[in-house]
């Protein structure tokens, strides 16, 4: 790409950001639709533009792009595997900013499902960021996260045995926080059965750390069931 073409492209990018920031009737929904259309592009310039636009709009108080996060979170996480370090750094910075604004997001649900899918990503960076978000969700959302217990076990427990220390450590913390939540809040019979099914699936895995974590959970649930029966007598 020639220097002249790069200058022209960057100039157009700045103009678009300025228009978006200064136009009261800016259509956020239409913009998010544009982001969705191009979010999986491998073109580095397209990726830079998208992250730059999201950053510019996120800085406008009158515009809330966080509530549309389920529409583009998956694409942003996928960008973390980019070979361009500048793009990865920009994406990670923007993800951190978006996470801070999650109080305006109506539901964790769609986000949790996206993050769970990235726990098995081939790219370690994407996997670690997904686990970090899930850890914070469990810590702050508490009982809101209980319905996702089986899915969290299935996605997080294999990471407890991952070769990378950061991934192992974060997955272990998610496990500990979730176990603590179950101990304090408890779960109903239906959720308990689906959780036990997920644990049984983990028992057949070969990784030692994962199997140990699974056994701790099974013992914990059986102990809770035993104590519950004693209270009824």
Backbone as a ProteinNet text record, in pm:
[ID]
protein_1_A
[PRIMARY]
XXXXXXXXXXXXXXXXXXXXXXXXXXXXXXXXXXXXXXXXXXXXXXXXXXXXXXXXXXXXXXXXXXXXXXXXXXXXXXXXXXXXXXXXXXXXXXXXXXXXXXXXXXXXXXXXXXXXXXXXXXXXXXXXXXXXXXXXXXXXXXXXXXXXXXXXXXXXXXXXXXXXXXXXXXXXXXXXXXXXXXXXXXXXXXXXXXXXXXXXXXXXXXXXXXXXXXXXXXXXXXXXXXXXXXXXX
[TERTIARY]
85.5	0	88.5	61.4	144.1	118.9	217	203.8	83.3	60.4	-51.9	-185.7	-194.4	-316.7	-342.2	-234.6	-246.4	-293.7	-236.7	-277.3	-423.9	-467.3	-606	-701.5	-661.7	-744.8	-755.8	-644	-644.1	-723.7	-715	-789.7	-939.4	-980.6	-1121.4	-1168.3	-1084.5	-1116	-1143	-1056.8	-1073.1	-1200.7	-1231.1	-1351.7	-1476.8	-1479.2	-1594.3	-1613.8	-1504.1	-1510.9	-1564.7	-1518.8	-1563.4	-1712.1	-1756.7	-1898.8	-1983.7	-1938	-2013	-2022.1	-1912.8	-1907.6	-1988.5	-2004.4	-2068.7	-2212.4	-2259.3	-2395.1	-2489.6	-2588.4	-2681.2	-2769.5	-2799.6	-2888.6	-2812.9	-2690.4	-2609.1	-2681	-2695.3	-2767.8	-2672.9	-2676.3	-2588	-2619.7	-2749.2	-2790.4	-2737.6	-2747.4	-2697.1	-2545.1	-2479.2	-2333.5	-2293.2	-2364.2	-2334.5	-2356.2	-2456.5	-2479.7	-2361.2	-2299.6	-2180.6	-2061.9	-2050.9	-1943.2	-1958.5	-2081	-2107.4	-2070.2	-2095.1	-2070	-1921.3	-1836.7	-1692.8	-1605.9	-1668.4	-1592	-1501.1	-1533.8	-1452.4	-1353.4	-1337	-1240.8	-1098.7	-1013.8	-873.7	-785.4	-846.2	-771.6	-729.1	-599.7	-552.6	-605.7	-623.4	-675.4	-821	-899.7	-1040.1	-1048.2	-963.4	-962.8	-925.2	-826	-784.3	-896.5	-965.6	-1076.8	-1187.2	-1225.2	-1335	-1305	-1185.7	-1147.4	-1140.6	-1087.6	-1079.4	-1216	-1310.2	-1445.8	-1514.6	-1498.4	-1559.1	-1503.7	-1374.9	-1310.5	-1365.3	-1376.7	-1424.9	-1568	-1654	-1793.9	-1808.8	-1724.1	-1729.4	-1694.7	-1620.4	-1579.8	-1684.7	-1792.4	-1900.7	-2006	-2025.6	-2118.1	-2261.4	-2304.7	-2442.6	-2465.3	-2358.3	-2370	-2328.9	-2419.2	-2392.9	-2372.2	-2247.4	-2219.8	-2203.2	-2193.7	-2174.5	-2297.2	-2415.7	-2536.5	-2547	-2468.6	-2465.8	-2347.1	-2277.7	-2156.6	-2175.1	-2289.3	-2307.4	-2298.9	-2317.4	-2316.3	-2174.6	-2075.6	-1940.7	-1829.5	-1864.2	-1762.6	-1687.5	-1759.5	-1696.6	-1589.2	-1620.9	-1525.5	-1403.2	-1423.7	-1310.2	-1218.1	-1276.1	-1194.1	-1115.5	-1176.5	-1108.1	-988.1	-996.7	-886.8	-761.7	-777.5	-662.4	-558.5	-595.7	-500.4	-426.3	-451	-386.4	-234.4	-160.5	-14.2	38.5	-43.8	-4.4	-20.6	91	87.3	10.9	16.9	-54.2	-205.2	-252.9	-396.1	-438.2	-359	-389	-394.1	-296.6	-291.9	-413.1	-450.6	-565.9	-695	-707.6	-826.3	-834.5	-722.3	-721.1	-755.8	-702.8	-733.3	-882.4	-938.3	-1080.3	-1168.4	-1127.7	-1203.3	-1208	-1096.1	-1090.9	-1184.5	-1189.1	-1278.1	-1424	-1455.3	-1592.6	-1634.8	-1541.7	-1571.9	-1606.7	-1538.7	-1567.2	-1707.8	-1761.2	-1894.7	-2006.2	-1977.6	-2076.6	-2197.8	-2192.7	-2307.4	-2429.5	-2405.9	-2516.2	-2565.1	-2504.2	-2545.8	-2657.9	-2774.2	-2890.9	-2877.6	-2795.6	-2785.5	-2648.2	-2599.3	-2471.9	-2487.6	-2610.9	-2638.2	-2567.8	-2597.1	-2533.5	-2381.4	-2331.6	-2187.3	-2123	-2189.3	-2136.2	-2118.7	-2218.6	-2211.7	-2096.2	-2071.9	-1960.9	-1827.9	-1815.9	-1691.7	-1663.5	-1767.6	-1752.7	-1696.6	-1745.6	-1697.4	-1549.2	-1500.6	-1359.7	-1267.5	-1324.8	-1242.3	-1174.1	-1223.5	-1161	-1093.7	-1068.1	-1004.4	-862.9	-819.6	-682.9	-581.4	-620.3	-531	-533.6	-417.7	-408.8	-450.4	-419.6	-453.7	-605.1	-675	-821.3	-879.7	-822.6	-870.3	-849.9	-734	-704.7	-796.4	-819	-907.3	-1049.5	-1095.9	-1230.2	-1242.4	-1141.2	-1141.8	-1139	-1063.6	-1054	-1189.1	-1258.7	-1393.6	-1488.9	-1482.5	-1571.4	-1545	-1418.4	-1382.9	-1448.5	-1440.4	-1500.8	-1653.1	-1710.6	-1855.7	-1901.7	-1828.9	-1866	-1849.6	-1744.3	-1718	-1821.3	-1865.3	-1959.1	-2105.1	-2128.6	-2265.8	-2323.3	-2235.2	-2272	-2391.1	-2506.7	-2617	-2668.7	-2642.6	-2682.9	-2611	-2492.8	-2411.2	-2442.6	-2522	-2551.6	-2612.7	-2706.1	-2765	-2664.4	-2548.3	-2446.5	-2344.4	-2371.3	-2276.4	-2233.4	-2325.2	-2282.9	-2193.3	-2232	-2153.3	-2016	-2010.5	-1882.6	-1790.3	-1845.8	-1766.4	-1708	-1791.4	-1748.9	-1640.3	-1648.9	-1553.9	-1430.4	-1447.9	-1338.3	-1250	-1309.7	-1232.7	-1117.5	-1134.7	-1020.6	-903.9	-935.2	-830.9	-748.2	-800.6	-727.2	-599.4	-599.6	-482.9	-404	-429.4	-362	-212.3	-135.8	10.6	57	-23.5	14.8	-29.1	65.2	39.2	-74.4	-73.8	-176.5	-316.1	-331.2	-461.2	-499.4	-403.8	-429.8	-474.3	-400.9	-426.6	-563.5	-596.7	-724.2	-840.3	-824.1	-929.1	-951.6	-844.3	-854.6	-929.4	-905.7	-975	-1124.5	-1158	-1299.9	-1363.8	-1295.2	-1343	-1367	-1270.6	-1280.9	-1396.7	-1410.9	-1518.2	-1655.1	-1664.6	-1791.5	-1827.9	-1728.2	-1751.3	-1796.6	-1733	-1769.8	-1912.7	-1950.7	-2086.5	-2189.3	-2156.8	-2246.7	-2262.8	-2153.2	-2158	-2247.6	-2240.1	-2316.2	-2461	-2482.6	-2615.6	-2695	-2624.1	-2693.1	-2754.4	-2801.7	-2866	-2987.2	-3084.7	-3205.5	-3177.9	-3276.5	-3258.7	-3225.6	-3297.1	-3276.4	-3134.4	-3090.7	-2956.7	-2851.3	-2884.6	-2793.5	-2768.6	-2873.5	-2861.2	-2777.3	-2802.1	-2725.3	-2579.7	-2558.7	-2421.8	-2348.6	-2417.3	-2355.3	-2323.9	-2409.3	-2384.4	-2257.1	-2241.9	-2121.3	-1996.8	-2009.7	-1896.4	-1857.9	-1957.7	-1930.8	-1854.3	-1888.5	-1817.5	-1670.7	-1647.3	-1509.7	-1427.2	-1494.3	-1423.1	-1356	-1408.9	-1351.6	-1231.7	-1201.7	-1085.2	-957.9	-847.2	-721.5	-638.3	-667.3	-585.1	-605.6	-497.2	-502.7	-567.2	-522	-576.2	-727.3	-771	-913.8	-993.4	-941.7	-1012	-1016.3	-909.3	-906.7	-1010.2	-1014.7	-1112.8	-1254.9	-1275	-1406.6	-1445.9	-1354	-1381.7	-1415.9	-1347	-1377.1	-1521.4	-1562.7	-1699	-1802.2	-1778.6	-1872.9	-1889	-1777.6	-1782.5	-1856.6	-1833.6	-1900.4	-2051.9	-2095.6	-2238.7	-2304.7	-2235.5	-2289.1	-2300.5	-2202.1	-2203.6	-2319.7	-2343.6	-2455	-2588.3	-2598.1	-2720.5	-2744.9	-2638.3	-2647.5	-2693.1	-2634.1	-2671.5	-2815.1	-2859.8	-2995.5	-3095.1	-3062.5	-3150	-3158.4	-3046	-3044.8	-3132.4	-3132.4	-3214	-3363.7	-3401.9	-3542.1	-3594	-3503.6	-3544.7	-3580.4
-119.6	0	123.8	215.9	334.6	428.2	518.7	615.9	705.4	742.6	829.1	760.8	632	556	541.8	516.9	504.4	634.6	746.2	878.3	904.7	872.4	895.3	811	686.7	594.9	642.2	683	731.4	860.5	946.9	1072.2	1044.3	951.7	913.2	854.5	774.5	712.5	819.4	920.9	1029.5	1108.7	1133.4	1209.5	1135.1	1003.3	921.1	924.5	914.1	919.4	1054	1162.3	1296.7	1314.5	1265.2	1275.5	1199.5	1078.9	995.5	1060.7	1122.2	1183.3	1312.3	1382.4	1513.7	1511.5	1398.5	1390.4	1335.1	1417.4	1376.2	1260	1255.1	1150.9	1029.7	1011.3	899.1	768.7	685.1	558.5	448.1	420.6	320.3	180.1	150.2	17.3	-10.2	89.5	73.9	56	130.2	118.9	-20.7	-72.5	-205.8	-310.8	-288.3	-378.6	-380.3	-263.5	-252.6	-324.4	-308.7	-376.5	-528.2	-577.4	-721	-776	-695.5	-737.7	-759.9	-679.4	-683.8	-735.1	-770.4	-802	-924.3	-1014.3	-1134.1	-1122	-1000.4	-977.7	-999.4	-1058.3	-1078.3	-963	-868.9	-753.6	-664.9	-642.5	-563.9	-421.1	-360.1	-223.1	-219.1	-317.9	-325.3	-344.5	-430.9	-455.8	-329.7	-258.4	-133.8	-31.3	-21.9	71.7	38.3	-88.9	-129.5	-100.3	-136.6	-112	38.4	113.2	258.7	323.3	276.4	330.7	297.6	174.7	134.6	219.7	243.4	325.9	468.4	525.6	663.2	676.5	581.9	588.3	559.9	472.4	439	560.4	653.4	773.4	884.7	864.6	963.1	928.7	1013.2	983.3	952.9	1017.9	1001.2	871	802.2	678.5	558.3	460.6	340.1	220.6	183.5	67	-60.5	-45.4	-162.7	-253.6	-193.4	-276.4	-362.3	-328.3	-407.6	-504.9	-518.2	-599.6	-743.8	-807.3	-944.6	-956	-844.8	-846.1	-853.7	-807.8	-802.3	-854.7	-901.9	-953.3	-1072.4	-1162.7	-1281.1	-1242.7	-1144.4	-1099.1	-1033.6	-956.3	-890.7	-994.8	-1094.1	-1199.6	-1275.8	-1294.6	-1364	-1283.5	-1151.3	-1064.5	-1078.3	-1132.5	-1146.3	-1245.9	-1320.8	-1414.4	-1351.2	-1222.3	-1152.7	-1148.9	-1159.6	-1156.3	-1015.2	-916.1	-776.1	-738.2	-713.9	-683.9	-556.2	-458.6	-332.4	-353.9	-440.1	-470.3	-542.6	-640.8	-717	-624.6	-533.5	-441.4	-348.3	-299.6	-210.5	-283.4	-408.6	-487.9	-513.7	-551	-580.2	-455.9	-341.7	-215.8	-184	-201.6	-172.8	-270.2	-395.7	-495.8	-459.2	-410.3	-368	-250	-157.2	-41.1	-85.7	-176	-224.8	-300.4	-375.4	-452.4	-359.5	-244.2	-147.5	-90.8	-88.5	-30.8	-132.2	-254.1	-361.2	-340.9	-242.2	-215.9	-175.1	-129.5	-87.3	-200.8	-316.8	-432.6	-505.3	-525.5	-580.7	-724.6	-803.8	-945.5	-1002	-1086.8	-1155	-1269.6	-1322.2	-1443.5	-1459.2	-1372.2	-1386.1	-1375.5	-1293.9	-1275.6	-1401.9	-1463.4	-1584.8	-1695.1	-1710.6	-1815	-1790.8	-1664	-1629.4	-1659.4	-1620.2	-1641.8	-1790.2	-1866.7	-2011.7	-2075.1	-2029.5	-2085.7	-2057.2	-1944.5	-1907.9	-1975.6	-2045.3	-2119.6	-2238.7	-2276.3	-2385.9	-2334.9	-2203.5	-2144.5	-2198.9	-2209.3	-2254	-2150.3	-2023.8	-1915.5	-1898.4	-1909.4	-1900.9	-1764.3	-1658.1	-1523.3	-1507.1	-1551.5	-1544.1	-1623.9	-1740.3	-1827.4	-1762.1	-1701.9	-1638.9	-1519.5	-1437.7	-1321.7	-1368.2	-1472	-1525.4	-1574.5	-1644.4	-1693.7	-1578.7	-1474.7	-1357.9	-1288.7	-1276.7	-1217.7	-1304.9	-1435	-1525.6	-1520.4	-1508.9	-1497.4	-1374.7	-1263.7	-1140.2	-1151.1	-1218.2	-1237	-1317.6	-1425	-1508.9	-1430.3	-1350	-1271.2	-1161.4	-1098.6	-986	-1026.7	-1121.5	-1162	-1258.7	-1335.7	-1434.4	-1520.6	-1511.2	-1603.2	-1594.5	-1482.3	-1468.5	-1571.5	-1613.2	-1706.9	-1854	-1879.4	-2017.8	-2102.6	-2049.4	-2131.8	-2180.9	-2114.7	-2152.7	-2251.4	-2301.4	-2389.4	-2510.6	-2584.9	-2700.6	-2662.5	-2554.7	-2509.3	-2459.2	-2392.8	-2343.7	-2459.9	-2561.6	-2680	-2742.9	-2760.7	-2824	-2744.2	-2610.4	-2526	-2487.9	-2466.8	-2417.7	-2530.8	-2642.6	-2750.3	-2803.9	-2821.1	-2865.8	-2767.3	-2638.3	-2534.8	-2542.8	-2609.5	-2625.5	-2706.8	-2786.3	-2869.5	-2816.4	-2692.5	-2635.1	-2619.1	-2623.2	-2613.4	-2475.2	-2370.3	-2233.7	-2201.1	-2149.7	-2121	-2020.7	-1914.8	-1811.2	-1866.6	-1953.7	-2015.4	-2110.8	-2193.7	-2286.2	-2210.4	-2105.5	-2028	-1960.8	-1898	-1827.9	-1926.2	-2039.6	-2142.4	-2197.3	-2214.9	-2263.4	-2163.3	-2033.9	-1929.6	-1927.2	-1947.4	-1955.5	-2073.8	-2186	-2305.9	-2278.4	-2215.3	-2186.3	-2092	-1987.9	-1890.2	-1954.4	-2038.6	-2105	-2204.5	-2277.5	-2373.5	-2300.9	-2189.1	-2107.4	-2056.6	-2019.7	-1970.7	-2081	-2202	-2316.3	-2347.6	-2340.5	-2368.4	-2269.6	-2143.5	-2039.5	-2026.5	-2049	-2027.9	-2158	-2264.2	-2389.1	-2387.6	-2503.9	-2513.1	-2604	-2581.5	-2663.7	-2801.2	-2888	-3027.4	-3037.9	-2961.5	-2968.7	-2926.5	-2814.2	-2765.2	-2859.4	-2917.8	-3012.4	-3134.6	-3183.6	-3301.3	-3269.8	-3153.8	-3117.8	-3088.2	-3035.3	-3010.8	-3142.5	-3239.5	-3370.1	-3441.1	-3421.8	-3480.8	-3423	-3291.5	-3224.4	-3274.9	-3297.9	-3347.6	-3490.2	-3572.3	-3709.4	-3709.4	-3614.4	-3601.8	-3564.3	-3485.6	-3443.3	-3557.3	-3650.9	-3762.4	-3854.9	-3860.2	-3950.9	-3889.9	-3762.9	-3699.3	-3755.1	-3739.5	-3798.5	-3702	-3571.2	-3473.5	-3485.1	-3498.2	-3522.6	-3405.6	-3282	-3166.4	-3152.4	-3176.3	-3166.2	-3271.5	-3392.6	-3500.7	-3476.9	-3421.8	-3391.3	-3284	-3178.6	-3071.7	-3127.1	-3218.5	-3280.3	-3362.2	-3439.6	-3520.4	-3432.9	-3320.1	-3226.4	-3175.7	-3146.4	-3098.2	-3206.1	-3327	-3435.8	-3459.1	-3458.7	-3474.9	-3359.2	-3237.9	-3120	-3129.4	-3168.9	-3177.9	-3290	-3401	-3511.5	-3471.7	-3396.8	-3348.9	-3252.2	-3163.5	-3069	-3143.4	-3247.4	-3326.8	-3399.9	-3450.7	-3522.1	-3428	-3306.4	-3208.3	-3161.5	-3152.9	-3109.4	-3211.3	-3339.7	-3446.7	-3445.1	-3417.7	-3413.4	-3301.1	-3187.5	-3073	-3104.3	-3185.8	-3219.9	-3313.4	-3390.7	-3489	-3425.7
0	0	0	-91.6	-101	14.7	38.9	146.7	123.2	-3.1	-36.9	-7.2	-40.4	-15.3	134.6	208.9	354.6	416.3	367.9	419.6	390.5	269.1	228.9	314.3	336.8	415.9	560.2	619.5	757.4	771.5	669.7	671.6	668.4	580.6	572.3	704.6	765.9	894.2	1000.1	1007.1	1105.4	1079.5	953.6	918.5	963.2	937.1	977.2	1128.9	1202.3	1349.7	1396.3	1335.3	1373.2	1346	1231.2	1195.9	1296.3	1329.6	1424.3	1561.3	1604.2	1737.4	1746.2	1635.2	1637.4	1586.4	1538.7	1485.3	1591	1631.4	1736	1691.9	1562.8	1512.4	1459.8	1506.7	1460.5	1490.2	1388.4	1400.4	1448.5	1579.7	1639.1	1587.2	1575.2	1529.6	1388.6	1302.9	1166.4	1166.3	1255.5	1266.2	1313.6	1415.9	1467.4	1358.5	1274.9	1163	1068	1048.2	963.5	1027.2	1158.6	1231.9	1219	1239.5	1229.8	1091.9	989.6	852.9	826.1	893.5	864	979.2	1093.2	1213.3	1197.2	1103.9	1085.6	969.5	921.5	813.2	864	780.3	816.1	769.5	699.5	649.3	766.8	785.5	900.7	903	784.9	780.2	824.1	782.2	823.8	974.8	1028	1172.5	1250.2	1202.5	1267.4	1264.8	1151.2	1140.1	1239.5	1243.5	1330.6	1477.1	1520.2	1659.5	1686.6	1589.5	1603.9	1611.9	1529.2	1532.8	1665	1710.1	1837.8	1951.7	1949.2	2051.2	2048.1	1927	1912.6	1963.9	1930.1	1972.6	2121.6	2173	2315.5	2401.9	2343.7	2416.4	2411.1	2332.4	2324.3	2428.6	2529.8	2639.9	2594.4	2486.7	2440.6	2365.1	2331.7	2253.5	2337.9	2346.2	2425.1	2331.5	2311.5	2225.8	2308.1	2440.2	2526.4	2523.7	2516	2515	2388.8	2288.4	2165.1	2163.6	2275.8	2283.4	2235	2263.2	2213.8	2061.4	1993.4	1847.5	1789.8	1868.1	1811.4	1903.1	2022	2114.6	2055.4	1992.5	1934.5	1833	1748.8	1648.2	1708	1813.8	1880.6	1943.6	2007.9	2068.8	1962.4	1846.7	1737.5	1687.8	1697.9	1652.6	1739.5	1858.8	1948.8	1896.2	1794.7	1734.2	1616	1592.4	1480.4	1500.3	1391.7	1399.3	1423.2	1392.5	1410.9	1558.6	1626.7	1770.2	1802.3	1711.3	1732.4	1734.6	1644	1640.2	1768	1809.2	1931	2052.7	2062.1	2174.5	2173.6	2054.8	2043.4	2081.4	2037.7	2069.4	2219.5	2279.3	2423	2504.8	2464.1	2533.2	2523.5	2402.9	2384.4	2460.2	2465.4	2542	2689.9	2741.8	2882.5	2908.5	2813	2825.8	2822	2731.9	2720.2	2845.4	2902.2	3023	3139.3	3144.9	3251.3	3239.7	3118.6	3098	3099.4	3145.2	3138.5	3228.9	3317.7	3404.9	3322.5	3198.3	3111.9	3021.6	3037.9	2957	3030	2965.7	3034.3	3081.4	3013.9	3049.6	3018.6	3110.5	3088.2	2989.4	2979.5	2903.8	2770.3	2672.1	2540.8	2548	2639.5	2655.1	2711.9	2809.1	2871	2766.8	2681.7	2578.6	2481.4	2448.2	2358.8	2426.1	2552	2625.9	2645.5	2673.6	2690.1	2562.8	2447.7	2321.1	2299.2	2351.5	2333.4	2435.5	2533.5	2628.8	2562.6	2445.7	2372.1	2244.3	2239.4	2121.2	2103.3	1978	1950.1	1997.1	1988.8	2028.8	2180.8	2244.2	2390.3	2443.9	2368.9	2413.9	2422.7	2318.3	2317.4	2433.2	2457.4	2565	2702	2722	2850.3	2876.5	2775	2790.7	2822.4	2753.8	2779.6	2923.7	2971.8	3110.2	3210.3	3178.6	3266.6	3279.6	3168.4	3170.8	3251.6	3230.1	3304	3453.7	3491.1	3632.9	3693.9	3623	3673.1	3677.2	3578.7	3576.7	3698	3730	3844.9	3974.8	3982	4102.7	4124.4	4017.3	4029.9	4010.4	3919.3	3889.6	3990	4052.5	4154.2	4109.8	4179.8	4151.9	4007.9	3941.9	3801.3	3714.1	3759.7	3682.7	3713.4	3815.1	3854.5	3741.8	3663.1	3556.7	3452.9	3447.1	3348.7	3405.3	3524.3	3592.2	3507.9	3447.6	3367.4	3249.4	3180.7	3064.8	3108.1	3224.1	3274.9	3310.9	3370.2	3405.5	3278.6	3177.5	3052.2	2980.4	2989.1	2915.6	2996	3125.5	3209.6	3263.5	3302.3	3365.2	3278.5	3146.8	3066.3	3070.4	3090.5	3095.4	3223.1	3325	3450.8	3427.3	3321.8	3289.8	3170	3133.4	3015.5	3039.4	2930	2940.9	2985.9	2956.7	2992.8	3135.5	3214.2	3355.1	3373.1	3290.2	3301.6	3282.2	3184.6	3156.7	3270	3313.6	3425	3549.8	3581.8	3702.9	3699	3586.2	3574.7	3576.3	3507.8	3506.8	3648.4	3722.8	3861	3948.5	3924.4	4001.4	3969.6	3841.5	3803.7	3875.9	3876.9	3944.7	4093.2	4158.3	4301.7	4333	4251.2	4272	4250.4	4148.4	4118.5	4227.7	4277.1	4385.8	4512.2	4540.3	4656.9	4645	4521.7	4496	4519.1	4473.9	4492.3	4641.2	4715.7	4859.8	4933.6	4893.7	4964.1	4915.4	4786.2	4729.5	4712.7	4677.3	4648.6	4508.6	4462.9	4331.9	4341.3	4253.7	4256.6	4195.1	4203	4160	4010.3	3928.2	3783	3745.4	3804	3775	3833.3	3948.2	4011.2	3923.4	3859.8	3772.5	3648.8	3588	3468.1	3503.7	3624.8	3671	3692.9	3752.1	3776.6	3644.6	3544.7	3412.5	3351.6	3366.8	3315	3386.7	3516.8	3595.7	3554.4	3526.7	3482.4	3350.2	3264.2	3136.1	3158	3260.7	3290.5	3351.4	3417.1	3480.9	3380.3	3259.5	3159.7	3087.6	3116.2	3056	3119.9	3050.9	3099.1	3184.4	3177.7	3249.3	3400.6	3472.9	3617.3	3692.4	3664.9	3737.3	3716.5	3594.8	3563.9	3639.6	3646	3715.1	3865.7	3920.2	4064.1	4097.6	4014.9	4035.6	4027.1	3934.1	3915.9	4039	4092.9	4212.3	4332.3	4345.9	4454.7	4443.6	4322.1	4298.9	4331.4	4287.7	4313.1	4463.4	4534	4680.4	4746	4694.5	4749.9	4731	4612	4584.2	4664.1	4678.2	4758.2	4904.9	4953.7	5092.9	5115.1	5017.8	5028.6	5030	4947.2	4940.3	5072.5	5131.9	5259.1	5370.9	5374.7	5477.3	5461	5336.5	5307.7	5359	5344.6	5392.8	5544.5	5610.7	5757.6	5811.1	5739.3	5781.4	5772.2	5674.5	5655.9	5766.6	5829	5932.1	6063.9
[MASK]
+++++++++++++++++++++++++++++++++++++++++++++++++++++++++++++++++++++++++++++++++++++++++++++++++++++++++++++++++++++++++++++++++++++++++++++++++++++++++++++++++++++++++++++++++++++++++++++++++++++++++++++++++++++++++++++++++++++++++

